[in-house]
CSV table of C-alpha atoms and ligand atoms in Angstrom, one decimal:
chain,number,residue,atom,x,y,z
T,1,MET,CA,7.9,94.0,37.0
T,2,ASN,CA,6.0,96.7,34.5
T,3,LEU,CA,3.8,96.0,32.3
T,4,ALA,CA,5.3,96.5,29.4
T,5,ARG,CA,8.2,94.2,30.5
T,6,LEU,CA,6.0,91.8,31.6
T,7,ILE,CA,4.2,91.4,28.2
T,8,ALA,CA,7.3,91.3,26.3
T,9,ASP,CA,8.9,88.9,29.1
T,10,MET,CA,5.9,86.2,29.1
T,11,PRO,CA,5.5,83.1,27.4
T,12,LYS,CA,2.7,84.1,24.7
T,13,ALA,CA,1.4,82.0,21.4
T,14,GLU,CA,0.1,83.5,18.6
T,15,LEU,CA,-3.2,82.0,17.2
T,16,HIS,CA,-4.2,84.3,14.3
T,17,LEU,CA,-1.6,85.3,11.9
T,18,HIS,CA,-1.2,84.9,8.3
T,19,ILE,CA,1.9,83.7,7.3
T,20,GLU,CA,1.9,85.8,3.9
T,21,GLY,CA,0.6,89.0,5.9
T,22,THR,CA,4.2,88.9,7.2
T,23,LEU,CA,5.8,89.6,4.3
T,24,GLU,CA,7.6,92.8,5.2
T,25,PRO,CA,8.0,95.2,2.4
T,26,ASP,CA,12.4,94.7,2.3
T,27,LEU,CA,11.7,91.3,1.9
T,28,MET,CA,8.7,91.6,-1.3
T,29,MET,CA,11.7,93.4,-2.7
T,30,ALA,CA,14.4,91.4,-2.5
T,31,LEU,CA,12.5,88.2,-3.4
T,32,ALA,CA,10.9,90.1,-6.2
T,33,ARG,CA,14.6,91.4,-7.7
T,34,ARG,CA,15.6,87.4,-7.0
T,35,ASN,CA,12.5,86.1,-8.8
T,36,ASN,CA,12.1,89.1,-11.6
T,37,VAL,CA,8.8,90.0,-10.6
T,38,THR,CA,7.8,93.7,-11.4
T,39,LEU,CA,5.9,95.4,-8.4
T,40,PRO,CA,3.8,98.8,-9.1
T,41,TYR,CA,6.2,100.0,-6.4
T,42,ALA,CA,9.5,101.3,-7.0
T,43,THR,CA,10.7,101.6,-3.6
T,44,VAL,CA,10.4,100.2,-0.3
T,45,GLU,CA,9.0,103.5,0.8
T,46,ASP,CA,6.6,103.1,-2.1
T,47,ILE,CA,5.4,99.9,-0.6
T,48,ARG,CA,4.8,101.2,2.7
T,49,GLN,CA,2.8,104.0,1.0
T,50,ALA,CA,0.7,101.2,-0.1
T,51,TYR,CA,-0.9,100.7,2.9
T,52,GLU,CA,-3.5,102.6,3.9
T,53,PHE,CA,-7.1,100.5,4.3
T,54,ASN,CA,-10.3,101.8,4.7
T,55,CYS,CA,-11.7,98.3,4.4
T,56,LEU,CA,-10.6,94.9,4.6
T,57,GLN,CA,-10.7,94.3,0.6
T,58,ASP,CA,-8.5,97.7,0.2
T,59,PHE,CA,-6.0,95.6,2.2
T,60,LEU,CA,-6.5,92.4,0.5
T,61,ASP,CA,-6.0,93.7,-3.1
T,62,VAL,CA,-2.7,94.9,-1.6
T,63,TYR,CA,-1.7,91.5,0.2
T,64,TYR,CA,-2.6,89.4,-3.0
T,65,LEU,CA,0.0,91.3,-4.7
T,66,GLY,CA,2.3,91.2,-2.5
T,67,MET,CA,2.0,87.4,-2.5
T,68,SER,CA,3.2,87.7,-6.3
T,69,VAL,CA,7.1,87.3,-5.0
T,70,LEU,CA,6.7,84.0,-3.5
T,71,LEU,CA,7.7,81.4,-6.5
T,72,LYS,CA,9.5,79.0,-5.0
T,73,ARG,CA,10.2,76.6,-1.9
T,74,GLU,CA,13.1,79.0,-1.0
T,75,ASP,CA,10.7,81.9,-0.7
T,76,PHE,CA,8.4,80.4,1.5
T,77,PHE,CA,11.1,79.3,3.8
T,78,ASP,CA,12.7,82.8,3.9
T,79,LEU,CA,9.0,84.4,4.6
T,80,ALA,CA,8.4,82.2,7.4
T,81,TRP,CA,11.9,82.4,8.8
T,82,ALA,CA,11.9,85.5,9.2
T,83,TYR,CA,8.6,85.6,11.1
T,84,LEU,CA,9.8,82.8,13.4
T,85,GLU,CA,13.5,84.5,14.0
T,86,LYS,CA,10.7,87.6,15.2
T,87,MET,CA,8.8,85.1,17.4
T,88,ALA,CA,11.8,84.0,19.0
T,89,ALA,CA,12.7,87.5,19.7
T,90,GLN,CA,9.2,88.3,21.6
T,91,ASN,CA,9.2,85.1,23.5
T,92,VAL,CA,6.5,83.6,21.4
T,93,THR,CA,6.6,79.7,22.2
T,94,HIS,CA,4.2,78.5,20.6
T,95,VAL,CA,2.1,79.4,16.7
T,96,GLU,CA,-1.0,78.7,15.1
T,97,VAL,CA,-0.5,79.7,11.3
T,98,PHE,CA,-2.9,80.2,8.6
T,99,PHE,CA,-1.7,79.8,4.8
T,100,ASP,CA,-3.3,80.8,1.9
T,101,PRO,CA,-2.8,78.0,-0.8
T,102,GLN,CA,-5.1,79.3,-3.5
T,103,GLY,CA,-3.4,82.5,-3.5
T,104,HIS,CA,-0.5,80.3,-4.7
T,105,THR,CA,-2.2,77.8,-6.8
T,106,THR,CA,-3.9,80.1,-8.9
T,107,ARG,CA,-0.9,81.9,-10.0
T,108,GLY,CA,0.3,78.3,-10.7
T,109,VAL,CA,2.7,77.7,-7.9
T,110,SER,CA,2.3,74.2,-6.9
T,111,PHE,CA,0.8,73.4,-3.6
T,112,ASP,CA,3.8,70.9,-2.7
T,113,THR,CA,6.4,74.3,-3.2
T,114,VAL,CA,3.8,76.1,-0.6
T,115,LEU,CA,3.6,73.6,2.1
T,116,SER,CA,7.4,72.4,2.3
T,117,GLY,CA,9.3,75.9,2.1
T,118,LEU,CA,6.7,76.3,5.5
T,119,THR,CA,7.3,73.3,6.7
T,120,ASP,CA,11.1,73.5,6.7
T,121,ALA,CA,10.7,76.8,8.2
T,122,PHE,CA,8.8,75.2,11.2
T,123,ASP,CA,10.4,72.2,11.9
T,124,LYS,CA,13.7,74.2,11.8
T,125,ALA,CA,12.1,77.0,14.6
T,126,GLU,CA,11.5,73.5,16.7
T,127,ARG,CA,15.0,72.4,16.2
T,128,ASP,CA,16.6,75.9,16.8
T,129,PHE,CA,13.8,77.6,19.0
T,130,GLY,CA,11.7,75.1,21.0
T,131,ILE,CA,8.9,77.0,18.8
T,132,THR,CA,6.4,74.2,18.2
T,133,SER,CA,3.7,75.2,15.6
T,134,LYS,CA,0.2,74.3,13.3
T,135,LEU,CA,-0.5,74.9,10.2
T,136,ILE,CA,-4.0,75.9,9.6
T,137,MET,CA,-4.9,75.7,5.7
T,138,CYS,CA,-7.2,78.6,5.1
T,139,PHE,CA,-10.0,78.7,2.4
T,140,LEU,CA,-10.6,82.2,0.4
T,141,ARG,CA,-13.9,82.7,1.1
T,142,HIS,CA,-14.5,84.8,-2.3
T,143,LEU,CA,-13.6,81.6,-4.2
T,144,SER,CA,-16.3,79.1,-5.7
T,145,GLU,CA,-17.1,76.2,-3.1
T,146,ASP,CA,-15.2,73.7,-6.0
T,147,GLU,CA,-12.3,75.2,-6.0
T,148,ALA,CA,-12.3,75.1,-1.9
T,149,PHE,CA,-12.5,71.1,-2.5
T,150,ASP,CA,-9.8,71.0,-4.9
T,151,SER,CA,-7.8,72.6,-2.2
T,152,LEU,CA,-8.9,70.5,0.5
T,153,GLU,CA,-8.2,67.3,-1.2
T,154,GLN,CA,-4.8,69.0,-1.9
T,155,ALA,CA,-4.6,68.8,1.8
T,156,CYS,CA,-5.6,65.4,2.7
T,157,ALA,CA,-2.6,64.1,0.9
T,158,CYS,CA,-0.4,66.2,3.5
T,159,LYS,CA,-2.5,65.5,6.4
T,160,SER,CA,0.4,65.1,8.9
T,161,HIS,CA,1.4,68.7,8.2
T,162,ILE,CA,-1.7,70.8,8.5
T,163,HIS,CA,-3.9,70.4,11.5
T,164,GLY,CA,-6.8,72.8,10.9
T,165,VAL,CA,-8.6,74.2,7.9
T,166,GLY,CA,-9.9,77.8,8.2
T,167,LEU,CA,-11.8,80.6,6.1
T,168,ASP,CA,-10.7,83.7,5.3
T,169,SER,CA,-10.6,86.5,2.6
T,170,SER,CA,-13.8,89.1,1.6
T,171,GLU,CA,-15.7,88.5,4.6
T,172,GLN,CA,-19.2,90.4,3.1
T,173,GLY,CA,-21.7,88.3,0.5
T,174,HIS,CA,-19.6,85.1,1.6
T,175,PRO,CA,-21.2,83.3,4.4
T,176,PRO,CA,-19.8,80.8,6.4
T,177,SER,CA,-22.9,78.3,4.6
T,178,LYS,CA,-21.2,78.7,1.2
T,179,PHE,CA,-18.7,76.3,2.7
T,180,LYS,CA,-20.6,74.1,4.6
T,181,ARG,CA,-19.8,71.0,3.0
T,182,VAL,CA,-16.6,71.3,2.1
T,183,PHE,CA,-16.2,71.8,6.4
T,184,ALA,CA,-18.4,68.9,6.6
T,185,GLU,CA,-15.7,66.6,4.3
T,186,ALA,CA,-12.7,68.5,6.2
T,187,ARG,CA,-14.2,67.8,9.8
T,188,GLU,CA,-14.8,64.1,8.2
T,189,GLN,CA,-11.1,63.9,7.2
T,190,GLY,CA,-9.5,65.0,10.6
T,191,PHE,CA,-8.9,68.6,10.0
T,192,THR,CA,-9.8,71.0,13.1
T,193,PRO,CA,-12.1,73.9,11.8
T,194,VAL,CA,-11.8,77.8,12.7
T,195,ALA,CA,-13.1,80.7,10.4
T,196,HIS,CA,-12.9,84.5,10.2
T,197,ALA,CA,-16.5,85.9,11.2
T,198,GLY,CA,-17.9,89.0,12.4
T,199,GLU,CA,-14.9,90.9,11.3
T,200,GLU,CA,-16.9,92.9,9.0
T,201,GLY,CA,-19.5,90.9,8.4
T,202,PRO,CA,-23.1,90.3,10.9
T,203,PRO,CA,-23.4,88.7,13.9
T,204,ALA,CA,-25.2,86.2,12.0
T,205,TYR,CA,-22.1,84.9,9.9
T,206,VAL,CA,-20.6,84.5,13.4
T,207,ALA,CA,-23.7,82.1,14.2
T,208,GLU,CA,-23.3,80.4,10.8
T,209,ALA,CA,-20.2,79.5,11.4
T,210,LEU,CA,-21.2,77.8,14.9
T,211,ASP,CA,-23.6,75.8,13.4
T,212,ASP,CA,-22.8,75.2,9.9
T,213,LEU,CA,-19.0,74.8,10.2
T,214,HIS,CA,-19.1,73.8,13.7
T,215,ILE,CA,-15.3,75.6,14.1
T,216,GLU,CA,-13.6,75.0,17.1
T,217,ARG,CA,-12.3,78.4,17.5
T,218,ILE,CA,-13.5,82.2,16.0
T,219,ASP,CA,-11.1,84.5,14.4
T,220,HIS,CA,-11.8,88.0,14.5
T,221,GLY,CA,-15.5,87.4,16.0
T,222,ASN,CA,-16.0,91.2,17.0
T,223,ARG,CA,-19.4,92.0,15.3
T,224,ALA,CA,-20.6,88.7,17.5
T,225,LEU,CA,-21.0,91.5,20.4
T,226,GLU,CA,-24.1,93.0,18.8
T,227,ASP,CA,-25.8,90.0,19.9
T,228,PRO,CA,-26.0,89.5,23.9
T,229,SER,CA,-27.1,85.9,23.1
T,230,LEU,CA,-24.4,85.1,21.1
T,231,VAL,CA,-21.9,86.6,23.7
T,232,LYS,CA,-23.5,84.2,26.0
T,233,ARG,CA,-22.7,81.1,23.8
T,234,ILE,CA,-19.5,81.8,22.9
T,235,ALA,CA,-18.8,82.2,26.8
T,236,ASP,CA,-20.2,79.3,27.8
T,237,SER,CA,-18.5,76.9,25.4
T,238,GLY,CA,-15.5,78.0,26.5
T,239,MET,CA,-14.3,78.6,22.6
T,240,ALA,CA,-11.4,81.0,22.3
T,241,MET,CA,-11.6,84.5,19.9
T,242,THR,CA,-8.6,85.5,18.6
T,243,VAL,CA,-8.7,89.2,18.4
T,244,CYS,CA,-6.3,91.4,16.4
T,245,PRO,CA,-6.6,95.2,17.8
T,246,LEU,CA,-4.2,96.8,14.9
T,247,SER,CA,-5.5,95.0,12.3
T,248,ASN,CA,-8.6,96.4,13.8
T,249,LYS,CA,-7.8,99.8,14.0
T,250,ARG,CA,-6.2,99.7,10.1
T,251,LEU,CA,-9.1,98.2,8.2
T,252,GLN,CA,-11.2,100.6,10.2
T,253,VAL,CA,-13.2,97.7,12.3
T,254,VAL,CA,-13.3,99.9,15.0
T,255,PRO,CA,-12.6,103.6,15.2
T,256,ASP,CA,-9.7,104.1,17.5
T,257,LEU,CA,-8.0,101.7,19.9
T,258,ALA,CA,-9.9,103.2,22.8
T,259,ASN,CA,-13.0,102.1,21.9
T,260,HIS,CA,-11.8,98.4,21.0
T,261,PRO,CA,-14.2,95.8,22.7
T,262,LEU,CA,-11.4,93.9,23.9
T,263,ARG,CA,-12.2,94.5,28.1
T,264,HIS,CA,-16.1,94.0,27.1
T,265,MET,CA,-15.5,90.4,25.9
T,266,LEU,CA,-13.1,89.2,28.6
T,267,ASN,CA,-15.6,90.7,31.0
T,268,ALA,CA,-18.3,88.8,29.1
T,269,GLY,CA,-16.5,85.8,29.9
T,270,ILE,CA,-14.9,85.1,26.4
T,271,CYS,CA,-11.4,83.4,25.9
T,272,ALA,CA,-10.3,86.4,24.2
T,273,THR,CA,-6.9,86.4,22.7
T,274,VAL,CA,-4.4,89.2,21.5
T,275,ASN,CA,-2.6,88.3,17.9
T,276,SER,CA,-1.4,90.2,15.1
T,277,ASP,CA,-3.3,89.1,11.9
T,278,ASP,CA,-0.9,90.4,9.3
T,279,PRO,CA,1.7,92.3,11.2
T,280,SER,CA,3.5,93.6,8.2
T,281,TYR,CA,0.6,95.2,6.7
T,282,PHE,CA,-0.5,96.4,10.3
T,283,GLY,CA,2.2,97.9,11.9
T,284,GLY,CA,2.9,95.3,14.4
T,285,TYR,CA,3.5,91.7,15.8
T,286,VAL,CA,2.4,89.8,18.5
T,287,THR,CA,4.2,91.7,21.3
T,288,ASP,CA,3.2,95.3,19.8
T,289,ASN,CA,-0.4,94.5,19.7
T,290,TYR,CA,-0.6,93.7,23.6
T,291,LEU,CA,1.5,97.0,24.0
T,292,ALA,CA,-1.0,99.6,22.0
T,293,ILE,CA,-3.8,97.8,23.3
T,294,ALA,CA,-3.0,97.5,26.8
T,295,GLU,CA,-1.9,101.2,26.7
T,296,ALA,CA,-5.0,102.2,25.0
T,297,LEU,CA,-7.5,100.1,27.5
T,298,ASN,CA,-5.5,101.2,30.5
T,299,LEU,CA,-5.5,97.2,30.8
T,300,THR,CA,-4.5,95.5,34.7
T,301,ARG,CA,-1.6,93.5,35.1
T,302,SER,CA,-4.4,90.5,35.6
T,303,GLU,CA,-6.1,91.4,32.0
T,304,ILE,CA,-2.8,91.1,30.9
T,305,VAL,CA,-1.9,87.6,32.0
T,306,GLN,CA,-5.5,86.4,32.1
T,307,LEU,CA,-4.9,87.2,28.0
T,308,GLY,CA,-1.4,85.9,28.1
T,309,ARG,CA,-2.9,82.6,29.6
T,310,ASN,CA,-5.8,82.3,26.9
T,311,SER,CA,-3.3,82.0,24.0
T,312,PHE,CA,-2.6,78.9,25.5
T,313,ILE,CA,-5.7,77.7,26.7
T,314,GLY,CA,-7.4,78.8,23.5
T,315,SER,CA,-4.5,76.7,21.2
T,316,PHE,CA,-5.0,73.3,19.4
T,317,MET,CA,-2.0,71.7,21.6
T,318,ASN,CA,-2.9,68.1,22.7
T,319,GLU,CA,-4.1,68.4,26.8
T,320,ALA,CA,-0.4,67.2,28.2
T,321,ASP,CA,1.1,70.1,25.9
T,322,LYS,CA,-1.6,72.4,26.6
T,323,ARG,CA,-1.4,71.6,30.7
T,324,ALA,CA,2.7,71.9,30.6
T,325,ALA,CA,2.5,75.3,28.7
T,326,VAL,CA,0.1,76.8,31.0
T,327,ALA,CA,1.6,75.4,34.2
T,328,HIS,CA,5.2,77.1,32.6
T,329,PHE,CA,2.6,80.6,32.0
T,330,ASP,CA,1.8,80.6,35.2
T,331,GLU,CA,4.9,79.9,37.1
T,332,PHE,CA,6.7,82.4,35.0
T,333,VAL,CA,4.0,85.3,36.1
T,334,ASP,CA,4.2,83.7,39.7
T,335,LYS,CA,8.0,85.0,39.4
T,336,ALA,CA,7.4,88.3,38.0
T,337,ARG,CA,5.9,90.1,40.5
R,401,LIG,N1,-9.1,89.2,7.6
R,401,LIG,C1,-9.7,88.2,6.2
R,401,LIG,N2,-8.9,87.5,5.2
R,401,LIG,C2,-7.6,88.0,5.3
R,401,LIG,C3,-7.3,88.3,6.6
R,401,LIG,C4,-8.2,89.1,7.3
R,401,LIG,O1,-8.1,89.4,8.7
R,401,LIG,N3,-5.9,88.3,6.7
R,401,LIG,C5,-5.8,87.8,5.7
R,401,LIG,N4,-6.6,87.6,4.9
R,402,LIG,ZN1,-7.2,87.1,9.9
């Protein structure tokens, strides 16, 4: 089987995906019309033209603007369902999905509206496609600790629908330590902690996320590679890192994909995984990310298999489900010679 076919056909999990980052321009336009929201774009083409980013903040400005069309429960359902239909077509069998409630509650959309629309879609995807999922609620790190505590309080009222808590938005100047007490309370309440770290921020932010937030997975983590002792620590811990190649390219975290550090991560023994981050904004869903990085780095069959396998190993499935998913993956790869 050729490698592009292997990538397309192998079972995969996606572990770093912001549901609001799957809002495609045509759905954005349709929801703007449905909800009478005025956008600063006249056409779908205008929206696409706005997707030129020099850094994370350039993207975030456009991302928060795009969210303004999401107002009702059915809008969140339509958003998530469009993503899940694509995942079914890409042989993605498990997803762990971020959502940004503060991006909505600050606009007057209730936490319950957001969560119910999303869970309607994820429940239907399990029934219709057999895609399993876990939701991870992110705190927007440019907002205050108090605001994060408010969001956590709302999450505590719907624990059965939310597996973990994460940390996203503008990294520089908002170190993990700012949310040390929020994460302590979240862990106390049973949420699994993760954080974006080392995307633009220094290696010290990755160390802080480990030491202060006690995270169980690192989102991005690229700049950890600048500190060899940190690399060894991450590799020795077995902790997964959720790498997003096309995002890194579009946000200029790497100069180009040929210089992406993914192979170095694997060679260092890190459980690296491939993910799409915000696929509507960065030019591709998870399979597109595998294809692009495989081509740019000339990844071998065994490296691609390792990445696919890592996507299940690094997931937050319970041990029995994880064992079954890895066995299913290995069986597929054995047959796909
Ligand atoms: N980084 C930080 N915050 C985000 C991202 C990201 O890549 N995507 C959505 N929010
Ligand atoms: Zn992200």
